[in-house]
């Protein structure tokens, strides 16, 4: 075997000796390059206005996705006719349901049976008399924000489709922790 030519350092600790091997040039070079790169990288992603941060990128993707999903129906108007129409469109009700599950069940319960907010499955409502009131309450909120306003947080179509989903919830009469609140209102129109 070839004899080790590397220089030994002069010290010995408990009989252990050390070679004097500096880091190889290529290794130091890569280290230095990655260090310099990291400065530009940090500046570009976290400070520079030309790049998009991960959070911004996510928001952009979400709004792109909404546009793509809703391209088929355009932007819906939150009126009685539209809400009524989508009450019979299972494909789109799924979108209303998923928004409800994501945003509302912490207060209204997983099935709308009511917890912090009122039961949405009975015939009693505090702020609702007609279908379009559902969308209005979602958009504007109620009781000084105890029911938050959603118009800046949701796409208008999400609000309409959720109103249709809620309208269908009525009459399921799922028992929750709260009794009926508000007044019993007339049935939704059928056509
Ligand atoms: C932070 C808790 C909270 C969240 C989250 C919440 N709500 Fe509410 N909601 C309430 C409260 C409280 C009321 C009752 C306000 C009142 O007493 O005047 C209410 C009332 C309502 C009403 C009117 C009910 C009636 O009897 O007139 C509707 C419809 C409604 N919420 C839908 C939703 C939808 C849809 C979402 C999700 C986008 C949602 N809420 C999210 C707390 C909440």
XYZ file of C-alpha atoms and ligand atoms in Angstrom:
234
model
C 0.000 0.000 0.000
C 1.179 3.487 -0.778
C 2.503 5.272 2.216
C 0.459 8.194 3.542
C 2.259 11.362 2.454
C -0.011 13.862 4.190
C 1.571 16.000 6.827
C 0.779 15.215 10.438
C -0.067 18.013 12.809
C 2.292 18.374 15.646
C 0.005 17.750 18.563
C -1.101 14.391 19.940
C -4.123 13.952 22.201
C -4.311 10.679 24.087
C -2.192 9.183 21.366
C -4.479 10.404 18.621
C -2.787 12.233 15.795
C -4.302 14.420 13.111
C -3.447 14.905 9.448
C -3.171 18.485 8.274
C -5.638 18.214 5.388
C -7.293 21.474 4.389
C -10.751 21.297 2.765
C -10.340 20.594 -0.942
C -10.487 23.674 -3.170
C -13.583 22.465 -5.065
C -15.452 21.994 -1.778
C -14.648 25.499 -0.542
C -15.534 26.846 -3.957
C -19.011 25.243 -3.897
C -19.543 26.464 -0.353
C -18.618 29.999 -1.313
C -20.804 29.935 -4.439
C -23.835 28.685 -2.482
C -23.273 31.332 0.132
C -23.160 34.109 -2.460
C -26.157 32.561 -4.235
C -28.155 32.542 -0.988
C -27.789 36.310 -0.663
C -29.329 36.874 -4.091
C -31.903 34.186 -3.471
C -32.983 35.751 -0.191
C -33.160 39.189 -1.732
C -35.134 37.963 -4.747
C -37.749 35.887 -2.912
C -38.215 37.807 0.293
C -37.503 41.443 -0.495
C -37.515 42.207 -4.209
C -40.838 43.468 -5.610
C -40.449 41.543 -8.902
C -40.812 38.086 -7.361
C -43.925 36.550 -5.780
C -43.723 35.207 -2.257
C -45.121 31.773 -1.530
C -48.184 33.308 0.174
C -48.822 35.653 -2.749
C -48.335 32.816 -5.190
C -50.905 30.803 -3.299
C -53.446 33.660 -3.399
C -52.865 34.098 -7.127
C -53.328 30.385 -7.735
C -56.547 30.341 -5.708
C -58.030 33.231 -7.677
C -56.899 31.656 -10.975
C -58.535 28.424 -9.903
C -61.776 30.244 -9.024
C -61.804 31.946 -12.406
C -61.237 28.621 -14.117
C -63.904 26.844 -12.080
C -66.457 29.581 -12.592
C -65.668 30.275 -16.253
C -68.630 28.084 -17.208
C -71.202 30.149 -15.251
C -69.665 33.623 -15.299
C -70.303 35.902 -12.342
C -73.613 35.160 -10.651
C -75.989 37.776 -9.245
C -77.130 37.196 -5.698
C -80.837 37.429 -6.483
C -83.732 35.128 -5.742
C -83.914 33.687 -9.247
C -80.247 32.685 -9.352
C -80.240 31.196 -5.872
C -83.364 29.225 -6.727
C -81.821 27.971 -9.947
C -78.656 26.648 -8.283
C -80.672 24.923 -5.531
C -81.289 22.316 -8.230
C -77.766 22.023 -9.606
C -76.004 19.296 -7.606
C -72.750 19.831 -9.456
C -72.542 23.427 -8.249
C -74.061 22.805 -4.824
C -70.920 20.804 -4.071
C -68.969 24.062 -4.377
C -71.369 25.748 -1.925
C -71.039 22.834 0.441
C -67.248 22.875 0.387
C -67.124 26.613 1.137
C -69.602 26.087 3.975
C -67.521 23.232 5.413
C -64.360 25.303 5.153
C -65.639 28.580 6.599
C -68.855 28.227 8.535
C -69.095 25.013 10.532
C -67.036 26.338 13.430
C -70.022 28.510 14.331
C -72.991 26.898 12.607
C -72.086 23.234 13.185
C -71.006 20.592 10.655
C -74.549 20.099 9.390
C -75.807 23.632 9.990
C -77.501 22.581 13.229
C -76.208 25.648 15.076
C -73.600 26.215 17.778
C -72.346 29.766 18.248
C -74.522 30.826 15.320
C -78.182 29.880 14.844
C -79.546 26.641 13.460
C -79.786 26.943 9.677
C -81.864 23.802 9.171
C -85.180 24.896 10.701
C -87.858 27.299 9.501
C -86.880 30.065 11.927
C -84.577 32.888 10.863
C -83.460 36.108 12.492
C -82.274 38.025 9.415
C -83.787 36.107 6.539
C -87.216 36.441 4.949
C -86.501 35.665 1.336
C -83.797 33.746 -0.523
C -81.698 36.770 -1.394
C -81.416 37.606 2.322
C -79.228 34.522 2.723
C -76.640 35.985 0.347
C -77.022 39.436 1.910
C -76.343 38.152 5.434
C -73.314 36.177 4.212
C -71.962 39.222 2.389
C -72.679 41.831 5.039
C -72.559 39.826 8.263
C -74.874 40.508 11.206
C -74.988 41.428 14.874
C -71.963 43.731 14.624
C -69.677 41.060 13.292
C -70.783 38.183 15.544
C -71.742 36.826 12.146
C -68.749 38.010 10.088
C -69.107 39.698 6.676
C -67.678 37.551 3.894
C -67.868 39.746 0.828
C -64.163 40.562 0.849
C -63.132 37.027 1.581
C -65.228 34.998 -0.844
C -65.853 35.101 -4.574
C -69.415 36.354 -5.344
C -70.204 32.954 -6.868
C -69.121 31.193 -3.703
C -71.628 33.335 -1.809
C -74.474 32.564 -4.230
C -73.746 28.835 -4.361
C -73.512 28.725 -0.592
C -76.842 30.566 -0.306
C -78.373 27.832 -2.512
C -76.756 25.172 -0.358
C -78.130 26.812 2.820
C -81.572 27.194 1.262
C -81.635 23.420 0.707
C -80.568 22.869 4.296
C -83.771 24.430 5.495
C -86.375 21.880 6.521
C -83.845 19.215 7.522
C -84.593 20.265 11.119
C -81.417 18.835 12.579
C -81.462 19.176 16.336
C -78.700 21.380 17.711
C -77.838 22.988 21.016
C -79.955 26.059 20.296
C -83.676 26.337 20.032
C -85.466 28.091 17.169
C -84.446 31.736 16.854
C -86.197 34.585 15.110
C -89.430 34.128 13.204
C -90.871 31.317 11.219
C -90.734 32.489 7.602
C -92.853 31.563 4.568
C -91.590 28.696 2.376
C -89.141 29.489 -0.450
C -90.825 30.088 -3.779
C -90.899 26.985 -5.948
C -90.286 28.633 -9.283
C -67.712 33.509 14.163
C -68.909 32.711 14.075
C -69.605 32.631 12.739
C -69.104 32.219 11.534
C -67.682 31.769 11.210
C -70.200 32.237 10.615
N -71.327 32.677 11.234
Fe -73.149 32.883 10.376
N -73.870 33.645 12.122
C -73.179 33.761 13.306
C -74.023 34.356 14.304
C -73.638 34.635 15.750
C -75.254 34.629 13.687
C -76.496 35.264 14.319
C -76.382 36.754 14.320
C -77.502 37.361 15.141
O -77.839 36.805 16.180
O -78.023 38.407 14.725
C -75.127 34.150 12.311
C -76.137 34.224 11.366
C -76.080 33.681 10.110
C -77.152 33.657 9.172
C -78.552 34.223 9.412
C -79.355 33.253 10.218
C -80.679 33.820 10.632
O -81.301 33.190 11.479
O -81.086 34.863 10.111
C -76.726 33.009 8.064
C -77.509 32.721 6.807
C -75.341 32.654 8.294
N -74.964 33.073 9.547
C -74.546 32.016 7.379
C -73.173 31.812 7.568
C -72.297 31.312 6.541
C -72.730 30.870 5.172
C -71.053 31.298 7.073
C -69.756 30.912 6.399
C -69.385 31.664 5.242
C -71.148 31.788 8.435
N -72.458 32.086 8.691
C -70.079 31.884 9.291
C -71.875 33.374 13.512
C -71.003 32.926 12.536
